[in-house]
Short mmCIF file of C-alpha atoms in Angstrom, two decimals:
data_model
loop_
_atom_site.label_atom_id
_atom_site.label_comp_id
_atom_site.label_asym_id
_atom_site.label_seq_id
_atom_site.Cartn_x
_atom_site.Cartn_y
_atom_site.Cartn_z
CA MET I 21 -10.07 12.65 15.98
CA ILE I 22 -6.31 13.20 16.45
CA ARG I 23 -6.45 12.23 20.12
CA SER I 24 -8.58 9.16 19.43
CA HIS I 25 -6.35 8.13 16.54
CA THR I 26 -3.21 8.47 18.65
CA GLU I 27 -4.75 6.35 21.39
CA MET I 28 -5.70 3.73 18.79
CA VAL I 29 -2.17 3.52 17.38
CA ASN I 30 -0.71 3.18 20.88
CA THR I 31 -3.30 0.74 22.21
CA PHE I 32 -5.23 -1.21 19.60
CA LYS I 33 -4.11 -4.79 18.90
CA ILE I 34 -5.63 -6.97 16.20
CA TRP I 35 -5.28 -10.69 15.66
CA THR I 36 -5.67 -12.07 12.16
CA TYR I 37 -6.76 -15.69 12.13
CA LYS I 38 -4.25 -18.02 10.43
CA GLU I 39 -6.78 -20.64 9.36
CA GLY I 40 -7.81 -20.92 5.72
CA ASP I 41 -5.96 -21.33 2.46
CA LEU I 42 -5.03 -19.04 -0.40
CA PRO I 43 -6.51 -17.55 -2.51
CA LEU I 44 -9.88 -17.27 -0.74
CA MET I 45 -8.25 -16.38 2.56
CA HIS I 46 -5.21 -14.21 3.31
CA LEU I 47 -5.13 -12.74 -0.19
CA GLY I 48 -7.17 -10.09 -1.95
CA PRO I 49 -7.06 -7.97 -5.09
CA MET I 50 -4.68 -5.02 -5.05
CA LYS I 51 -5.66 -3.56 -8.42
CA ASN I 52 -8.85 -2.11 -9.88
CA ILE I 53 -11.92 -1.01 -7.92
CA TYR I 54 -11.79 -3.66 -5.19
CA SER I 55 -8.10 -3.06 -4.41
CA ILE I 56 -8.59 -1.77 -0.87
CA GLU I 57 -9.70 -5.29 0.11
CA GLY I 58 -6.28 -6.71 -0.78
CA ASP I 59 -4.40 -3.70 0.59
CA PHE I 60 -6.06 -4.15 3.97
CA ILE I 61 -5.44 -7.90 4.16
CA GLU I 62 -1.77 -7.39 3.29
CA GLU I 63 -1.37 -4.70 5.94
CA MET I 64 -2.95 -6.88 8.63
CA GLU I 65 -0.54 -9.70 7.79
CA ARG I 66 2.55 -7.51 7.40
CA LYS I 67 5.38 -8.22 9.81
CA GLY I 68 6.23 -5.13 11.77
CA ASN I 69 2.74 -3.67 11.85
CA PRO I 70 2.58 -2.21 15.39
CA MET I 71 -1.15 -2.91 15.70
CA VAL I 72 -0.79 -6.62 14.95
CA ALA I 73 -1.11 -8.71 18.11
CA ASN I 74 1.66 -11.21 18.82
CA HIS I 75 -0.83 -13.56 20.45
CA PRO I 76 -4.64 -13.66 20.28
CA ASP I 77 -4.90 -13.28 24.06
CA GLU I 78 -3.61 -9.70 23.80
CA ALA I 79 -5.93 -8.74 20.91
CA HIS I 80 -8.82 -6.30 21.22
CA ALA I 81 -10.29 -7.25 17.84
CA PHE I 82 -10.12 -10.23 15.50
CA PHE I 83 -9.86 -10.00 11.73
CA ILE I 84 -11.44 -12.70 9.56
CA PRO I 85 -9.18 -12.62 6.47
CA ILE I 86 -11.66 -13.61 3.78
CA SER I 87 -11.81 -12.12 0.29
CA ILE I 88 -15.29 -11.99 -1.23
CA THR I 89 -13.73 -10.63 -4.43
CA ASN I 90 -11.46 -13.65 -4.77
CA MET I 91 -14.36 -15.98 -4.07
CA VAL I 92 -16.24 -14.39 -6.96
CA HIS I 93 -13.15 -14.45 -9.17
CA TYR I 94 -12.20 -18.06 -8.54
CA LEU I 95 -15.54 -19.75 -7.87
CA TYR I 96 -18.18 -17.91 -9.86
CA THR I 97 -19.27 -19.27 -13.23
CA PRO I 98 -22.35 -18.13 -15.21
CA ALA I 99 -23.48 -21.76 -15.39
CA GLU I 100 -23.61 -21.88 -11.59
CA ALA I 101 -24.89 -18.36 -11.01
CA PHE I 102 -27.98 -19.62 -9.23
CA GLY I 103 -26.99 -20.43 -5.69
CA PHE I 104 -23.52 -18.83 -5.87
CA ARG I 105 -24.16 -16.49 -2.97
CA GLU I 106 -25.26 -19.45 -0.88
CA ARG I 107 -21.91 -21.13 -1.62
CA THR I 108 -19.99 -18.08 -0.39
CA GLN I 109 -22.20 -17.93 2.70
CA THR I 110 -21.45 -21.58 3.43
CA ILE I 111 -17.68 -21.04 3.10
CA ILE I 112 -17.71 -18.13 5.54
CA GLU I 113 -20.04 -19.80 8.00
CA ASP I 114 -17.81 -22.89 7.97
CA TYR I 115 -14.78 -20.70 8.61
CA ILE I 116 -16.50 -19.09 11.59
CA GLY I 117 -17.40 -22.55 12.85
CA VAL I 118 -13.74 -23.56 12.76
CA ILE I 119 -12.43 -20.53 14.67
CA ALA I 120 -15.30 -20.69 17.17
CA GLU I 121 -14.40 -24.33 17.93
CA ARG I 122 -10.63 -23.78 18.15
CA TYR I 123 -10.60 -20.50 20.10
CA PRO I 124 -12.72 -18.90 22.84
CA TYR I 125 -12.80 -15.39 21.34
CA TRP I 126 -15.80 -15.62 19.03
CA ASN I 127 -18.03 -17.18 21.66
CA ARG I 128 -17.15 -14.74 24.44
CA SER I 129 -18.45 -11.78 22.43
CA ASN I 130 -20.83 -13.58 20.07
CA GLY I 131 -18.63 -12.22 17.29
CA GLY I 132 -18.92 -8.61 18.46
CA ASP I 133 -15.16 -7.97 18.44
CA HIS I 134 -14.68 -9.68 15.06
CA PHE I 135 -14.73 -8.04 11.65
CA TYR I 136 -14.35 -8.82 7.99
CA VAL I 137 -13.51 -6.47 5.12
CA SER I 138 -15.07 -6.57 1.66
CA CYS I 139 -15.18 -4.06 -1.17
CA HIS I 140 -17.07 -6.30 -3.57
CA ASP I 141 -20.67 -5.40 -4.33
CA TRP I 142 -21.72 -8.73 -2.84
CA GLY I 143 -19.82 -8.15 0.41
CA PRO I 144 -22.93 -7.38 2.50
CA PHE I 145 -24.90 -10.38 1.30
CA VAL I 146 -22.63 -13.10 2.70
CA SER I 147 -24.08 -12.38 6.14
CA THR I 148 -27.76 -12.37 5.21
CA ARG I 149 -28.48 -16.11 5.35
CA SER I 150 -27.66 -16.36 9.05
CA PRO I 151 -28.60 -13.02 10.63
CA LYS I 152 -28.28 -14.44 14.14
CA LEU I 153 -24.69 -15.58 13.49
CA PHE I 154 -23.69 -12.18 12.07
CA LYS I 155 -25.79 -10.06 14.42
CA ASN I 156 -22.78 -8.55 16.19
CA VAL I 157 -20.00 -8.84 13.59
CA ILE I 158 -18.48 -5.59 12.36
CA ARG I 159 -18.80 -5.57 8.58
CA VAL I 160 -16.35 -3.25 6.82
CA LEU I 161 -17.92 -2.60 3.43
CA CYS I 162 -17.64 -0.41 0.37
CA ASN I 163 -21.26 -1.20 -0.45
CA ALA I 164 -22.61 0.66 2.58
CA ASN I 165 -26.30 0.77 1.73
CA SER I 166 -28.54 1.58 4.68
CA SER I 167 -31.59 0.29 2.80
CA GLU I 168 -29.98 -3.16 2.53
CA GLY I 169 -29.13 -3.73 6.17
CA PHE I 170 -26.00 -1.62 6.66
CA ILE I 171 -26.04 -0.40 10.28
CA PRO I 172 -23.74 2.64 10.82
CA GLN I 173 -23.51 2.06 14.57
CA ARG I 174 -22.08 -1.43 13.98
CA ASP I 175 -20.73 -1.56 10.43
CA VAL I 176 -17.97 0.48 8.78
CA SER I 177 -18.25 2.26 5.44
CA MET I 178 -14.98 1.91 3.54
CA THR I 179 -13.55 3.82 0.59
CA GLU I 180 -13.71 2.29 -2.87
CA ILE I 181 -10.40 2.92 -4.67
CA ASN I 182 -9.61 2.18 -8.30
CA ALA I 183 -5.92 1.24 -8.17
CA PRO I 184 -3.87 1.26 -11.37
CA PHE I 185 -2.40 -2.01 -12.58
CA GLU I 186 1.24 -1.03 -12.15
CA ASN I 187 1.21 0.94 -8.90
CA ILE I 188 -0.73 2.23 -5.93
CA PRO I 189 -2.91 5.29 -6.62
CA THR I 190 -1.23 8.69 -6.45
CA VAL I 191 -2.61 12.00 -5.26
CA SER I 192 -1.88 15.49 -6.52
CA SER I 193 -3.11 19.03 -6.12
CA GLY I 194 -4.52 19.04 -9.64
CA ARG I 195 -5.04 22.43 -11.22
CA SER I 196 -5.35 25.55 -9.12
CA PRO I 197 -8.94 26.14 -7.97
CA ASN I 198 -8.75 29.44 -9.85
CA ASN I 199 -7.90 27.61 -13.08
CA ARG I 200 -10.66 25.02 -13.42
CA SER I 201 -12.82 25.75 -16.43
CA ILE I 202 -15.36 22.90 -16.14
CA LEU I 203 -18.15 23.30 -13.60
CA ALA I 204 -18.91 19.56 -13.26
CA PHE I 205 -17.69 16.39 -14.98
CA PHE I 206 -18.52 12.70 -15.16
CA ALA I 207 -17.49 9.85 -17.43
CA GLY I 208 -18.64 6.28 -16.89
CA GLY I 209 -21.09 3.54 -17.74
CA ASN I 210 -24.80 4.26 -17.93
CA HIS I 211 -26.03 1.65 -15.48
CA GLY I 212 -28.18 1.81 -12.40
CA VAL I 213 -31.14 4.07 -11.63
CA VAL I 214 -29.08 7.11 -10.61
CA ARG I 215 -26.86 7.18 -13.68
CA LYS I 216 -29.78 6.55 -15.98
CA LYS I 217 -31.42 9.70 -14.68
CA LEU I 218 -28.15 11.65 -14.83
CA PHE I 219 -27.71 10.76 -18.50
CA GLU I 220 -31.36 11.45 -19.19
CA TYR I 221 -31.01 15.08 -18.09
CA TRP I 222 -27.37 15.88 -18.83
CA GLY I 223 -25.84 13.23 -21.10
CA ASP I 224 -27.16 14.65 -24.36
CA LYS I 225 -27.08 18.34 -23.49
CA GLN I 226 -24.65 20.62 -25.28
CA ASP I 227 -23.60 22.26 -22.05
CA ASP I 228 -19.92 22.95 -21.50
CA ASP I 229 -20.52 23.51 -17.79
CA ILE I 230 -21.97 20.05 -17.05
CA GLN I 231 -19.99 17.48 -19.02
CA VAL I 232 -21.39 13.94 -18.78
CA TYR I 233 -19.99 11.17 -20.98
CA THR I 234 -20.26 7.42 -21.27
CA TYR I 235 -17.14 7.32 -23.42
CA LEU I 236 -14.73 10.21 -23.58
CA PRO I 237 -14.13 11.96 -26.87
CA LYS I 238 -10.88 10.97 -28.57
CA ASN I 239 -7.73 12.64 -27.30
CA GLN I 240 -9.37 13.46 -23.97
CA ASN I 241 -7.61 12.40 -20.76
CA TYR I 242 -9.85 11.31 -17.89
CA THR I 243 -7.56 12.40 -15.06
CA GLU I 244 -6.86 15.73 -16.75
CA LEU I 245 -10.58 16.42 -17.13
CA LEU I 246 -11.05 15.67 -13.42
CA SER I 247 -8.30 18.14 -12.55
CA GLN I 248 -9.91 20.80 -14.79
CA SER I 249 -13.25 20.46 -12.99
CA LYS I 250 -14.47 22.32 -9.93
CA TYR I 251 -16.94 19.56 -9.09
CA CYS I 252 -16.72 15.87 -9.96
CA LEU I 253 -19.99 13.98 -10.19
CA CYS I 254 -20.05 10.67 -8.31
CA PRO I 255 -23.35 8.97 -9.08
CA SER I 256 -24.09 5.49 -7.78
CA GLY I 257 -23.98 2.68 -10.32
CA TYR I 258 -25.40 -0.77 -9.68
CA GLU I 259 -24.55 -0.24 -6.00
CA VAL I 260 -24.20 2.87 -3.86
CA ALA I 261 -20.40 3.17 -3.63
CA SER I 262 -18.27 4.73 -6.35
CA ALA I 263 -14.51 4.91 -6.80
CA ARG I 264 -15.08 8.32 -8.37
CA VAL I 265 -15.29 9.86 -4.91
CA THR I 266 -11.64 9.07 -4.24
CA GLU I 267 -10.63 9.85 -7.82
CA ALA I 268 -12.07 13.33 -7.32
CA ILE I 269 -10.36 13.85 -3.98
CA TYR I 270 -7.04 12.67 -5.42
CA VAL I 271 -6.96 15.63 -7.85
CA GLY I 272 -8.48 18.30 -5.60
CA CYS I 273 -11.94 18.16 -7.17
CA ILE I 274 -14.98 18.51 -4.92
CA PRO I 275 -16.99 15.26 -5.07
CA VAL I 276 -20.71 15.53 -5.74
CA THR I 277 -22.35 12.36 -4.47
CA ILE I 278 -25.64 11.47 -6.14
CA ASN I 279 -27.30 8.50 -4.50
CA SER I 280 -29.82 7.27 -2.00
CA HIS I 281 -29.13 5.37 1.23
CA TYR I 282 -25.30 5.64 0.94
CA VAL I 283 -23.50 5.92 4.28
CA LEU I 284 -20.38 7.91 3.40
CA PRO I 285 -17.01 6.49 4.53
CA TYR I 286 -15.65 7.48 7.95
CA SER I 287 -18.57 9.86 8.53
CA ASP I 288 -18.28 9.25 12.27
CA VAL I 289 -15.18 11.51 12.19
CA LEU I 290 -15.33 13.31 8.80
CA ASP I 291 -17.93 16.00 8.11
CA TRP I 292 -18.57 15.42 4.41
CA SER I 293 -20.63 18.60 4.13
CA GLN I 294 -17.39 20.54 4.52
CA PHE I 295 -15.69 19.09 1.43
CA SER I 296 -18.41 17.55 -0.76
CA VAL I 297 -21.88 18.18 -2.10
CA GLN I 298 -24.71 15.69 -1.66
CA VAL I 299 -27.45 15.79 -4.29
CA PRO I 300 -30.53 13.57 -3.92
CA LEU I 301 -31.82 11.63 -6.90
CA ASP I 302 -34.85 13.85 -7.47
CA LYS I 303 -32.66 16.96 -7.69
CA ILE I 304 -30.62 15.79 -10.69
CA PRO I 305 -32.54 18.15 -13.04
CA ASP I 306 -31.46 21.04 -10.77
CA LEU I 307 -27.80 19.99 -10.68
CA LYS I 308 -26.40 23.02 -12.51
CA GLN I 309 -28.45 25.46 -10.45
CA ILE I 310 -27.36 23.79 -7.19
CA LEU I 311 -23.68 24.08 -8.07
CA GLU I 312 -23.89 27.59 -9.48
CA GLU I 313 -25.56 28.79 -6.29
CA ILE I 314 -22.44 27.84 -4.30
CA SER I 315 -20.44 31.05 -3.99
CA PHE I 316 -16.86 31.10 -5.22
CA SER I 317 -15.61 31.84 -1.71
CA LYS I 318 -17.52 28.80 -0.42
CA TYR I 319 -16.09 26.71 -3.26
CA LEU I 320 -12.56 27.78 -2.30
CA GLU I 321 -13.20 26.77 1.33
CA MET I 322 -14.47 23.35 0.28
CA GLN I 323 -11.62 22.80 -2.16
CA LYS I 324 -9.12 23.64 0.58
CA ARG I 325 -10.75 21.02 2.80
CA VAL I 326 -10.59 18.45 -0.01
CA MET I 327 -6.84 18.95 -0.04
CA GLU I 328 -6.75 18.59 3.76
CA VAL I 329 -8.61 15.26 3.73
CA GLN I 330 -6.59 13.75 0.86
CA LYS I 331 -4.33 12.02 3.38
CA HIS I 332 -7.32 10.11 4.79
CA PHE I 333 -7.98 8.51 1.40
CA THR I 334 -4.36 7.83 0.45
CA VAL I 335 -3.03 4.28 0.11
CA ASN I 336 0.38 3.63 1.65
CA LEU I 337 2.17 0.30 1.80
CA PRO I 338 3.04 0.02 4.62
CA ALA I 339 0.26 2.09 6.14
CA LYS I 340 0.94 5.50 7.67
CA GLN I 341 -0.88 7.45 10.34
CA PHE I 342 -4.19 8.99 9.20
CA ASP I 343 -4.12 7.24 5.78
CA VAL I 344 -6.99 5.16 4.43
CA VAL I 345 -6.01 1.90 6.19
CA HIS I 346 -5.74 3.76 9.48
CA MET I 347 -9.14 5.38 8.84
CA ILE I 348 -10.66 1.91 8.44
CA LEU I 349 -8.97 0.71 11.61
CA HIS I 350 -10.06 3.81 13.50
CA SER I 351 -13.68 3.15 12.55
CA VAL I 352 -13.32 -0.46 13.74
CA TRP I 353 -11.65 0.82 16.91
CA LEU I 354 -14.60 3.14 17.68
CA ARG I 355 -17.08 0.29 17.29
CA ARG I 356 -14.94 -2.13 19.29
CA LEU I 357 -15.04 0.29 22.24
CA ASN I 358 -18.78 -0.42 22.54
CA VAL I 359 -18.42 -4.20 22.67
CA GLN I 360 -19.04 -5.81 26.04
CA LEU I 361 -17.31 -9.17 26.47
CA LEU I 362 -19.25 -11.90 28.18
CA LYS I 363 -18.04 -12.92 31.64
CA SER I 364 -16.50 -16.37 31.73
#
């Protein structure tokens, strides 16, 4: 990966289209669980970014700077819920129509060297009305569900990050791996099939080893409980992605993903089996047994690797080599290498 990443930094040039108005274009959220969407847009429009093309003719890839999250925030109303997705689809298809008419780049690759970035749950669905139009577009998504049309060879799975209101997320070593008294921990809403089953088997159990809460007991600190845990449970909610994966990594806790059809972020270069545990839905009743069967020496190896991959999930503004923005770009870079431009 290091060699490929270095080549990307030295070679890859990206053009961000200037068309479109704020806040639906060129602006995204930089707080809460969809924050990576805004972080990425800002980085691609930051002056001084060495991978930003000075002219579209020198670009290898083209970024469509839409924000699905902002579309939902500014345009969605419960009274107009029916048909809202169609409205977002129309906006994006109109935008593509504009850039395809003004520039030659979309047409020469049929969109194959173009990409958009969305962390919102509805990010994948904006492309479903016109599958022919979006057949080749690289979709960079948090909601990377292979059962809903996510194609790993074309699309990019992106990290969901819950950014605090006042700052970018921070990482730490958490407690020493020898000083973590909780086997596994989760706190969050009981929604979605996976979490419903997790709470069914573990939410009401008086088991200090597997601690599963909807609401934390008073005087309990969420981040501190994560740092006290060997394993942090990351069950899917309404959709497959969960910010709890990065929250776990940020404090040196081994993430335990519990889901179906989730394509893990950057898995074309990261071997998740080395620093996480994947538990299928039907094995939730066996969760404690699965974790207890991992030897302490194996746990220490995995925890060490969690600390090693922290840098790949870290947000920096401006971006730094091997951080989360660069991981996204590297995944786009790998897919762009397979695009064949049409001869003029």
